[in-house]
Amino acid sequence: MRIDADALEPGQVVRASFDERVVSGSNELMLDAPVTGRLEITRTPLSLHLRGTVGTIATVVCSRCLMEIGRPLTAAFEEELELDTLDVTEVVRQHLLLAAPMAPLCRPDCQGICPECGANRNEADCGHASRPSDPRWAPLAQLKIDDRQP
């Protein structure tokens, strides 16, 4: 979706629905469904003010077990842009990338993959024990931190 700034009068507000397929351009994030949402474009004397909320279903890779998982992904944004032509699809793509979790998990208690054999510990017990922690860090485990502020 492209908006020609010269076609809008200063002060004019355009409200529109957004419903497009968007390619993320990232190997870690696949946008599986069309991106839908609402946009509001306001022409100011010197720029375009864009506000919107969009959402889709995205496939991400669990940061622990490396399984692909589908998750809803939404982004709300507001930008002031000084352009002759506004590519709304690109703005939406960038904000969805920013809204994606940095370290997604398939579930909060994901066990990850075994560092010995590479098996998914959520699916089966491979028999390899978890590595013991380095004994040099043991004194830190005893450390108690008081979070109360004076």
Coordinates of C-alpha atoms in Angstrom, one line a residue:
M1 CA 0.0 0.0 0.0
R2 CA 1.4 3.3 -1.0
I3 CA 0.2 6.8 -0.1
D4 CA 1.0 9.8 -2.3
A5 CA 1.6 12.8 0.1
D6 CA 0.9 15.3 -2.6
A7 CA -2.6 13.9 -3.2
L8 CA -3.5 14.8 0.4
E9 CA -4.4 18.3 1.6
P10 CA -2.7 19.6 4.9
G11 CA -4.9 18.6 7.8
Q12 CA -6.6 15.8 5.8
V13 CA -7.1 12.5 7.7
V14 CA -7.4 9.2 5.9
R15 CA -8.6 6.1 7.8
A16 CA -8.1 2.8 6.0
S17 CA -8.1 -0.9 6.6
F18 CA -4.8 -2.8 6.0
D19 CA -5.1 -6.3 4.6
E20 CA -2.0 -7.5 2.7
R21 CA 0.4 -10.3 2.6
V22 CA 3.8 -9.1 3.9
V23 CA 7.1 -10.8 3.5
S24 CA 9.2 -10.4 6.7
G25 CA 12.6 -10.6 5.0
S26 CA 13.9 -12.6 8.0
N27 CA 14.7 -16.3 8.4
E28 CA 13.6 -16.2 12.0
L29 CA 10.1 -14.9 11.4
M30 CA 7.6 -16.0 8.8
L31 CA 4.3 -14.1 8.5
D32 CA 1.9 -16.9 7.7
A33 CA -1.4 -15.0 7.3
P34 CA -2.2 -11.7 5.7
V35 CA -1.5 -8.7 8.0
T36 CA -4.7 -7.0 8.9
G37 CA -5.4 -3.8 10.9
R38 CA -6.5 -0.2 10.9
L39 CA -4.4 2.8 9.8
E40 CA -4.8 6.5 10.1
I41 CA -2.8 8.8 7.9
T42 CA -2.8 12.6 8.6
R43 CA -1.2 15.1 6.2
T44 CA 0.6 17.8 8.1
P45 CA 2.1 20.9 6.4
L46 CA 5.6 19.2 6.3
S47 CA 5.0 15.5 6.7
L48 CA 2.7 12.5 7.0
H49 CA 1.7 11.3 10.4
L50 CA 1.0 7.5 10.4
R51 CA -0.7 5.7 13.3
G52 CA -1.9 2.1 13.2
T53 CA -2.4 -1.3 14.8
V54 CA -1.8 -4.5 12.8
G55 CA -1.7 -8.2 13.5
T56 CA -1.0 -11.5 11.9
I57 CA 0.0 -15.1 12.7
A58 CA 3.8 -15.6 12.6
T59 CA 5.9 -18.7 12.7
V60 CA 8.9 -18.3 15.0
V61 CA 11.6 -20.7 16.2
C62 CA 11.7 -21.6 19.9
S63 CA 15.0 -20.3 21.2
R64 CA 15.5 -23.5 23.4
C65 CA 14.3 -26.5 21.4
L66 CA 14.4 -25.0 17.9
M67 CA 10.9 -26.1 17.0
E68 CA 8.8 -23.9 14.8
I69 CA 5.7 -22.5 16.5
G70 CA 2.9 -20.3 15.4
R71 CA 2.0 -17.3 17.4
P72 CA -0.2 -14.2 17.0
L73 CA 1.9 -11.1 16.4
T74 CA 0.6 -7.6 16.8
A75 CA 2.2 -4.2 16.5
A76 CA 0.9 -0.7 17.3
F77 CA 2.9 2.2 16.0
E78 CA 2.9 5.9 15.4
E79 CA 5.4 7.7 13.1
E80 CA 6.0 11.1 11.6
L81 CA 7.5 10.7 8.1
E82 CA 8.8 13.3 5.7
L83 CA 8.3 11.6 2.3
D84 CA 6.6 12.3 -1.0
T85 CA 5.4 8.7 -1.2
L86 CA 4.8 6.5 1.8
D87 CA 5.2 2.8 1.5
V88 CA 2.9 1.7 4.3
T89 CA 3.6 -2.0 3.8
E90 CA 7.3 -1.4 4.5
V91 CA 6.5 0.5 7.7
V92 CA 4.2 -2.3 8.8
R93 CA 6.9 -4.9 8.1
Q94 CA 9.5 -3.1 10.1
H95 CA 7.1 -2.7 13.1
L96 CA 6.2 -6.4 13.0
L97 CA 9.9 -7.3 13.1
L98 CA 10.3 -5.0 16.1
A99 CA 7.3 -6.6 17.8
A100 CA 8.5 -10.2 17.4
P101 CA 9.9 -11.7 20.6
M102 CA 13.8 -11.8 20.7
A103 CA 13.9 -15.3 22.3
P104 CA 10.5 -17.0 21.7
L105 CA 9.6 -20.1 23.7
C106 CA 7.2 -22.8 22.6
R107 CA 6.2 -23.0 26.3
P108 CA 7.5 -21.5 29.5
D109 CA 8.9 -24.8 30.7
C110 CA 10.7 -25.8 27.5
Q111 CA 13.5 -28.1 28.2
G112 CA 15.5 -27.3 25.1
I113 CA 17.8 -29.7 23.2
C114 CA 20.4 -32.0 24.8
P115 CA 23.9 -30.6 24.3
E116 CA 25.2 -34.2 24.0
C117 CA 23.0 -35.8 21.4
G118 CA 20.8 -32.9 20.1
A119 CA 17.5 -34.6 21.1
N120 CA 14.5 -32.5 21.9
R121 CA 14.1 -32.9 25.7
N122 CA 10.4 -32.0 25.5
E123 CA 9.7 -35.1 23.4
A124 CA 11.8 -37.8 25.0
D125 CA 14.4 -38.4 27.7
C126 CA 17.6 -39.1 25.9
G127 CA 19.3 -40.3 29.1
H128 CA 21.9 -37.7 29.2
A129 CA 22.0 -35.8 32.6
S130 CA 22.1 -32.1 32.7
R131 CA 25.6 -30.8 33.0
P132 CA 26.6 -29.9 36.6
S133 CA 27.4 -26.3 37.1
D134 CA 31.0 -25.2 37.4
P135 CA 31.9 -25.5 41.1
R136 CA 33.7 -22.1 40.9
W137 CA 30.3 -20.5 40.7
A138 CA 29.0 -22.2 43.8
P139 CA 29.7 -19.2 46.2
L140 CA 27.4 -17.1 44.0
A141 CA 24.5 -19.5 44.5
Q142 CA 24.7 -18.8 48.3
L143 CA 24.5 -15.0 47.7
K144 CA 21.3 -13.4 49.0
I145 CA 20.3 -10.0 47.5
D146 CA 18.1 -7.6 49.4
D147 CA 15.9 -5.9 46.7
R148 CA 14.4 -3.4 49.2
Q149 CA 15.4 0.2 48.6
P150 CA 16.3 2.3 51.6

